[in-house]
């Protein structure tokens, strides 16, 4: 039953025009540029010993939070090398000075004992690596890795000179664990000044707004299906503090544009579809996630079977919150045809880790439908829906364990079906796949990956048919050979009943696509998908209507047959009580043998919109 509710939510999202989703400030690219950061607790726990290690643990955030009530978006990068690595951040409180030049890094130590300890350790660092976030070594907010070519020391000045060459992260490290999410722990951005432990307790808290240079992509790959999924642009103007899409949109009396390249078969060229009134609200947030990668050492590995071998673990969690949508569509359809259209793509949001990579999320529904129509040419049938919360958790390396929860907790109200004529027969079949996707590129896009969840509606079927009222009651149910007098009068006034019935097949799945620019990989591309759930056809709510051609305040309109039948029966009883004699049923179609009498037809206030069930 929950999946039938899901079908409504997904179907309604698909009924929006191209570009319906807008950010709060559409002029600002929704990209967060993360900066090198440290946790206050890590700074206070620095050791007095000078140590190197093959394992490093790095933090990047979108800002500072000296107040525990404020949350920051962070990314934690853990990397492992086959060589020893010196983190300059870990020893900076032992230094008098740290100077980066074009040829190397000079370290000046404050105490003789510390220098002696450092000399023993760093003299063995040749061929290893140094990570620096200091002035002259790298841009503020970034971290760079350097290969140590030579080590020289001076006991007279307590200095150690490291001859270095800047290198790439993918060359220095062969295992990466990258996670991201939100944290309320105390974080401070790295600035081009050394942070000392003894200064940490007296340092004045400051706030900072991250700035960035222009981010560009070097990839020319066409493997990924969405080339704009990982955003680029100047992140210095971004004001948001989380990776989120604002799904607010509102439009009225607009017509959908049909971009080039649609797979469309329309025997009648006079086809118009658009929004009479469409509105959406809500947010789509990237809440947490992570990847674990084994990057091959080109010198040690001769060949790998597949790029999938690079991935050891990966997951992402996306949250849709406070979602609501109101849909009224207008259309003049052809008598029959088919149409395939990507209805809209939300502006991509994402984040960047300097010198390592970038990631982005997007929301895009695509719709395919075909129909066969006879009778009316203008009609409506829509919904007003709210969805408090839905969470998708995607496991890249174990797609079977991916989950989607919360989609069943919706509230739904139907906009009444209307048409401009009474005799309408319509068969509609809808196939829909909205996608929520995450993509990331690492190491100048040498590694590209895209994963997402899709909500499948292989067939959503709606049948609008005409039934003879002489054989069916006001609920569109068959009656016997001897109808009641009230039913006979009703049949004389309304020859046809309009019956609406529908059903959907639904499925939820996940997929992943990978591509790597690696000479040691035999198959540089990889793709897989998995069905998380598949449900049998579910019946949608039905309706039984009659067409009232006169008497309604809004003019000709459909109304529920049971409501009209009850109103006419009540009018007949009132007339009989006043006159003392049986009167004919009132209202409905003129010229159908209605007996004279005084009565009032049911007053309806109807929003007149056009065909909308098929979007």
mmCIF file with all atom_site columns, N, CA and C in Angstrom, residues 192-227:
data_model
loop_
_atom_site.group_PDB
_atom_site.id
_atom_site.type_symbol
_atom_site.label_atom_id
_atom_site.label_alt_id
_atom_site.label_comp_id
_atom_site.label_asym_id
_atom_site.label_entity_id
_atom_site.label_seq_id
_atom_site.pdbx_PDB_ins_code
_atom_site.Cartn_x
_atom_site.Cartn_y
_atom_site.Cartn_z
_atom_site.occupancy
_atom_site.B_iso_or_equiv
_atom_site.pdbx_formal_charge
_atom_site.auth_seq_id
_atom_site.auth_comp_id
_atom_site.auth_asym_id
_atom_site.auth_atom_id
_atom_site.pdbx_PDB_model_num
ATOM 1   N N  . UNK A 1 192 ? 47.088 31.068 6.948   1.00 0.00 ? 192 UNK A N  1
ATOM 2   C CA . UNK A 1 192 ? 48.527 31.096 6.710   1.00 0.00 ? 192 UNK A CA 1
ATOM 3   C C  . UNK A 1 192 ? 49.255 31.679 7.913   1.00 0.00 ? 192 UNK A C  1
ATOM 4   N N  . UNK A 1 193 ? 49.084 30.980 9.031   1.00 0.00 ? 193 UNK A N  1
ATOM 5   C CA . UNK A 1 193 ? 49.799 31.276 10.256  1.00 0.00 ? 193 UNK A CA 1
ATOM 6   C C  . UNK A 1 193 ? 49.828 29.980 11.052  1.00 0.00 ? 193 UNK A C  1
ATOM 7   N N  . UNK A 1 194 ? 50.840 29.810 11.873  1.00 0.00 ? 194 UNK A N  1
ATOM 8   C CA . UNK A 1 194 ? 50.985 28.554 12.602  1.00 0.00 ? 194 UNK A CA 1
ATOM 9   C C  . UNK A 1 194 ? 50.150 28.596 13.876  1.00 0.00 ? 194 UNK A C  1
ATOM 10  N N  . UNK A 1 195 ? 49.410 27.518 14.129  1.00 0.00 ? 195 UNK A N  1
ATOM 11  C CA . UNK A 1 195 ? 48.594 27.394 15.329  1.00 0.00 ? 195 UNK A CA 1
ATOM 12  C C  . UNK A 1 195 ? 49.397 26.672 16.406  1.00 0.00 ? 195 UNK A C  1
ATOM 13  N N  . UNK A 1 196 ? 49.550 27.315 17.574  1.00 0.00 ? 196 UNK A N  1
ATOM 14  C CA . UNK A 1 196 ? 50.312 26.711 18.660  1.00 0.00 ? 196 UNK A CA 1
ATOM 15  C C  . UNK A 1 196 ? 49.356 26.233 19.753  1.00 0.00 ? 196 UNK A C  1
ATOM 16  N N  . UNK A 1 197 ? 49.777 25.159 20.407  1.00 0.00 ? 197 UNK A N  1
ATOM 17  C CA . UNK A 1 197 ? 48.911 24.597 21.438  1.00 0.00 ? 197 UNK A CA 1
ATOM 18  C C  . UNK A 1 197 ? 48.673 25.593 22.560  1.00 0.00 ? 197 UNK A C  1
ATOM 19  N N  . UNK A 1 198 ? 49.748 26.308 22.999  1.00 0.00 ? 198 UNK A N  1
ATOM 20  C CA . UNK A 1 198 ? 49.583 27.200 24.124  1.00 0.00 ? 198 UNK A CA 1
ATOM 21  C C  . UNK A 1 198 ? 48.735 28.411 23.776  1.00 0.00 ? 198 UNK A C  1
ATOM 22  N N  . UNK A 1 199 ? 48.583 28.700 22.493  1.00 0.00 ? 199 UNK A N  1
ATOM 23  C CA . UNK A 1 199 ? 47.747 29.810 22.083  1.00 0.00 ? 199 UNK A CA 1
ATOM 24  C C  . UNK A 1 199 ? 46.302 29.400 21.915  1.00 0.00 ? 199 UNK A C  1
ATOM 25  N N  . UNK A 1 200 ? 46.045 28.099 21.893  1.00 0.00 ? 200 UNK A N  1
ATOM 26  C CA . UNK A 1 200 ? 44.711 27.623 21.551  1.00 0.00 ? 200 UNK A CA 1
ATOM 27  C C  . UNK A 1 200 ? 43.674 28.041 22.564  1.00 0.00 ? 200 UNK A C  1
ATOM 28  N N  . UNK A 1 201 ? 44.047 28.108 23.874  1.00 0.00 ? 201 UNK A N  1
ATOM 29  C CA . UNK A 1 201 ? 43.054 28.420 24.894  1.00 0.00 ? 201 UNK A CA 1
ATOM 30  C C  . UNK A 1 201 ? 42.784 29.905 25.005  1.00 0.00 ? 201 UNK A C  1
ATOM 31  N N  . UNK A 1 202 ? 43.691 30.754 24.454  1.00 0.00 ? 202 UNK A N  1
ATOM 32  C CA . UNK A 1 202 ? 43.489 32.194 24.549  1.00 0.00 ? 202 UNK A CA 1
ATOM 33  C C  . UNK A 1 202 ? 43.175 32.833 23.218  1.00 0.00 ? 202 UNK A C  1
ATOM 34  N N  . UNK A 1 203 ? 43.208 32.070 22.172  1.00 0.00 ? 203 UNK A N  1
ATOM 35  C CA . UNK A 1 203 ? 42.969 32.618 20.840  1.00 0.00 ? 203 UNK A CA 1
ATOM 36  C C  . UNK A 1 203 ? 41.559 33.165 20.736  1.00 0.00 ? 203 UNK A C  1
ATOM 37  N N  . UNK A 1 204 ? 41.428 34.368 20.201  1.00 0.00 ? 204 UNK A N  1
ATOM 38  C CA . UNK A 1 204 ? 40.123 34.984 20.031  1.00 0.00 ? 204 UNK A CA 1
ATOM 39  C C  . UNK A 1 204 ? 39.393 34.298 18.894  1.00 0.00 ? 204 UNK A C  1
ATOM 40  N N  . UNK A 1 205 ? 38.154 33.884 19.170  1.00 0.00 ? 205 UNK A N  1
ATOM 41  C CA . UNK A 1 205 ? 37.363 33.205 18.139  1.00 0.00 ? 205 UNK A CA 1
ATOM 42  C C  . UNK A 1 205 ? 37.004 34.189 17.050  1.00 0.00 ? 205 UNK A C  1
ATOM 43  N N  . UNK A 1 206 ? 37.142 33.761 15.818  1.00 0.00 ? 206 UNK A N  1
ATOM 44  C CA . UNK A 1 206 ? 36.785 34.586 14.673  1.00 0.00 ? 206 UNK A CA 1
ATOM 45  C C  . UNK A 1 206 ? 35.864 33.817 13.774  1.00 0.00 ? 206 UNK A C  1
ATOM 46  N N  . UNK A 1 207 ? 35.195 34.545 12.940  1.00 0.00 ? 207 UNK A N  1
ATOM 47  C CA . UNK A 1 207 ? 34.347 33.919 11.933  1.00 0.00 ? 207 UNK A CA 1
ATOM 48  C C  . UNK A 1 207 ? 34.936 34.210 10.582  1.00 0.00 ? 207 UNK A C  1
ATOM 49  N N  . UNK A 1 208 ? 34.695 33.339 9.656   1.00 0.00 ? 208 UNK A N  1
ATOM 50  C CA . UNK A 1 208 ? 35.304 33.465 8.340   1.00 0.00 ? 208 UNK A CA 1
ATOM 51  C C  . UNK A 1 208 ? 34.344 33.008 7.278   1.00 0.00 ? 208 UNK A C  1
ATOM 52  N N  . UNK A 1 209 ? 34.413 33.656 6.142   1.00 0.00 ? 209 UNK A N  1
ATOM 53  C CA . UNK A 1 209 ? 33.662 33.225 4.968   1.00 0.00 ? 209 UNK A CA 1
ATOM 54  C C  . UNK A 1 209 ? 34.637 32.673 3.947   1.00 0.00 ? 209 UNK A C  1
ATOM 55  N N  . UNK A 1 210 ? 34.435 31.446 3.557   1.00 0.00 ? 210 UNK A N  1
ATOM 56  C CA . UNK A 1 210 ? 35.358 30.797 2.630   1.00 0.00 ? 210 UNK A CA 1
ATOM 57  C C  . UNK A 1 210 ? 35.332 31.487 1.281   1.00 0.00 ? 210 UNK A C  1
ATOM 58  N N  . UNK A 1 211 ? 36.527 31.631 0.688   1.00 0.00 ? 211 UNK A N  1
ATOM 59  C CA . UNK A 1 211 ? 36.622 32.174 -0.663  1.00 0.00 ? 211 UNK A CA 1
ATOM 60  C C  . UNK A 1 211 ? 37.292 31.146 -1.544  1.00 0.00 ? 211 UNK A C  1
ATOM 61  N N  . UNK A 1 212 ? 37.221 31.386 -2.829  1.00 0.00 ? 212 UNK A N  1
ATOM 62  C CA . UNK A 1 212 ? 37.697 30.355 -3.754  1.00 0.00 ? 212 UNK A CA 1
ATOM 63  C C  . UNK A 1 212 ? 38.095 30.971 -5.074  1.00 0.00 ? 212 UNK A C  1
ATOM 64  N N  . UNK A 1 213 ? 38.938 30.250 -5.783  1.00 0.00 ? 213 UNK A N  1
ATOM 65  C CA . UNK A 1 213 ? 39.199 30.587 -7.172  1.00 0.00 ? 213 UNK A CA 1
ATOM 66  C C  . UNK A 1 213 ? 38.210 29.847 -8.046  1.00 0.00 ? 213 UNK A C  1
ATOM 67  N N  . UNK A 1 214 ? 38.230 30.173 -9.329  1.00 0.00 ? 214 UNK A N  1
ATOM 68  C CA . UNK A 1 214 ? 37.305 29.522 -10.255 1.00 0.00 ? 214 UNK A CA 1
ATOM 69  C C  . UNK A 1 214 ? 37.646 28.042 -10.367 1.00 0.00 ? 214 UNK A C  1
ATOM 70  N N  . UNK A 1 215 ? 36.618 27.222 -10.314 1.00 0.00 ? 215 UNK A N  1
ATOM 71  C CA . UNK A 1 215 ? 36.780 25.770 -10.384 1.00 0.00 ? 215 UNK A CA 1
ATOM 72  C C  . UNK A 1 215 ? 36.446 25.326 -11.792 1.00 0.00 ? 215 UNK A C  1
ATOM 73  N N  . UNK A 1 216 ? 37.359 24.618 -12.405 1.00 0.00 ? 216 UNK A N  1
ATOM 74  C CA . UNK A 1 216 ? 37.087 24.125 -13.751 1.00 0.00 ? 216 UNK A CA 1
ATOM 75  C C  . UNK A 1 216 ? 37.334 22.636 -13.796 1.00 0.00 ? 216 UNK A C  1
ATOM 76  N N  . UNK A 1 217 ? 36.694 21.989 -14.720 1.00 0.00 ? 217 UNK A N  1
ATOM 77  C CA . UNK A 1 217 ? 36.856 20.546 -14.899 1.00 0.00 ? 217 UNK A CA 1
ATOM 78  C C  . UNK A 1 217 ? 37.748 20.283 -16.095 1.00 0.00 ? 217 UNK A C  1
ATOM 79  N N  . UNK A 1 218 ? 38.688 19.349 -15.916 1.00 0.00 ? 218 UNK A N  1
ATOM 80  C CA . UNK A 1 218 ? 39.588 19.005 -17.014 1.00 0.00 ? 218 UNK A CA 1
ATOM 81  C C  . UNK A 1 218 ? 39.115 17.782 -17.769 1.00 0.00 ? 218 UNK A C  1
ATOM 82  N N  . UNK A 1 219 ? 38.008 17.223 -17.349 1.00 0.00 ? 219 UNK A N  1
ATOM 83  C CA . UNK A 1 219 ? 37.545 15.988 -17.975 1.00 0.00 ? 219 UNK A CA 1
ATOM 84  C C  . UNK A 1 219 ? 36.847 16.277 -19.292 1.00 0.00 ? 219 UNK A C  1
ATOM 85  N N  . UNK A 1 220 ? 37.119 15.431 -20.261 1.00 0.00 ? 220 UNK A N  1
ATOM 86  C CA . UNK A 1 220 ? 36.385 15.491 -21.530 1.00 0.00 ? 220 UNK A CA 1
ATOM 87  C C  . UNK A 1 220 ? 35.550 14.238 -21.713 1.00 0.00 ? 220 UNK A C  1
ATOM 88  N N  . UNK A 1 221 ? 35.353 13.513 -20.616 1.00 0.00 ? 221 UNK A N  1
ATOM 89  C CA . UNK A 1 221 ? 34.635 12.244 -20.697 1.00 0.00 ? 221 UNK A CA 1
ATOM 90  C C  . UNK A 1 221 ? 33.174 12.461 -21.023 1.00 0.00 ? 221 UNK A C  1
ATOM 91  N N  . UNK A 1 222 ? 32.625 11.561 -21.811 1.00 0.00 ? 222 UNK A N  1
ATOM 92  C CA . UNK A 1 222 ? 31.187 11.559 -22.076 1.00 0.00 ? 222 UNK A CA 1
ATOM 93  C C  . UNK A 1 222 ? 30.550 10.306 -21.493 1.00 0.00 ? 222 UNK A C  1
ATOM 94  N N  . UNK A 1 223 ? 31.291 9.625  -20.625 1.00 0.00 ? 223 UNK A N  1
ATOM 95  C CA . UNK A 1 223 ? 30.762 8.375  -20.070 1.00 0.00 ? 223 UNK A CA 1
ATOM 96  C C  . UNK A 1 223 ? 29.577 8.636  -19.158 1.00 0.00 ? 223 UNK A C  1
ATOM 97  N N  . UNK A 1 224 ? 29.712 9.605  -18.253 1.00 0.00 ? 224 UNK A N  1
ATOM 98  C CA . UNK A 1 224 ? 28.629 9.870  -17.325 1.00 0.00 ? 224 UNK A CA 1
ATOM 99  C C  . UNK A 1 224 ? 27.452 10.473 -18.065 1.00 0.00 ? 224 UNK A C  1
ATOM 100 N N  . UNK A 1 225 ? 26.267 10.107 -17.625 1.00 0.00 ? 225 UNK A N  1
ATOM 101 C CA . UNK A 1 225 ? 25.068 10.529 -18.344 1.00 0.00 ? 225 UNK A CA 1
ATOM 102 C C  . UNK A 1 225 ? 24.745 11.993 -18.121 1.00 0.00 ? 225 UNK A C  1
ATOM 103 N N  . UNK A 1 226 ? 25.272 12.588 -17.047 1.00 0.00 ? 226 UNK A N  1
ATOM 104 C CA . UNK A 1 226 ? 24.980 13.987 -16.753 1.00 0.00 ? 226 UNK A CA 1
ATOM 105 C C  . UNK A 1 226 ? 26.305 14.740 -16.633 1.00 0.00 ? 226 UNK A C  1
ATOM 106 N N  . UNK A 1 227 ? 26.712 15.396 -17.709 1.00 0.00 ? 227 UNK A N  1
ATOM 107 C CA . UNK A 1 227 ? 28.006 16.053 -17.714 1.00 0.00 ? 227 UNK A CA 1
ATOM 108 C C  . UNK A 1 227 ? 28.044 17.243 -16.767 1.00 0.00 ? 227 UNK A C  1
#
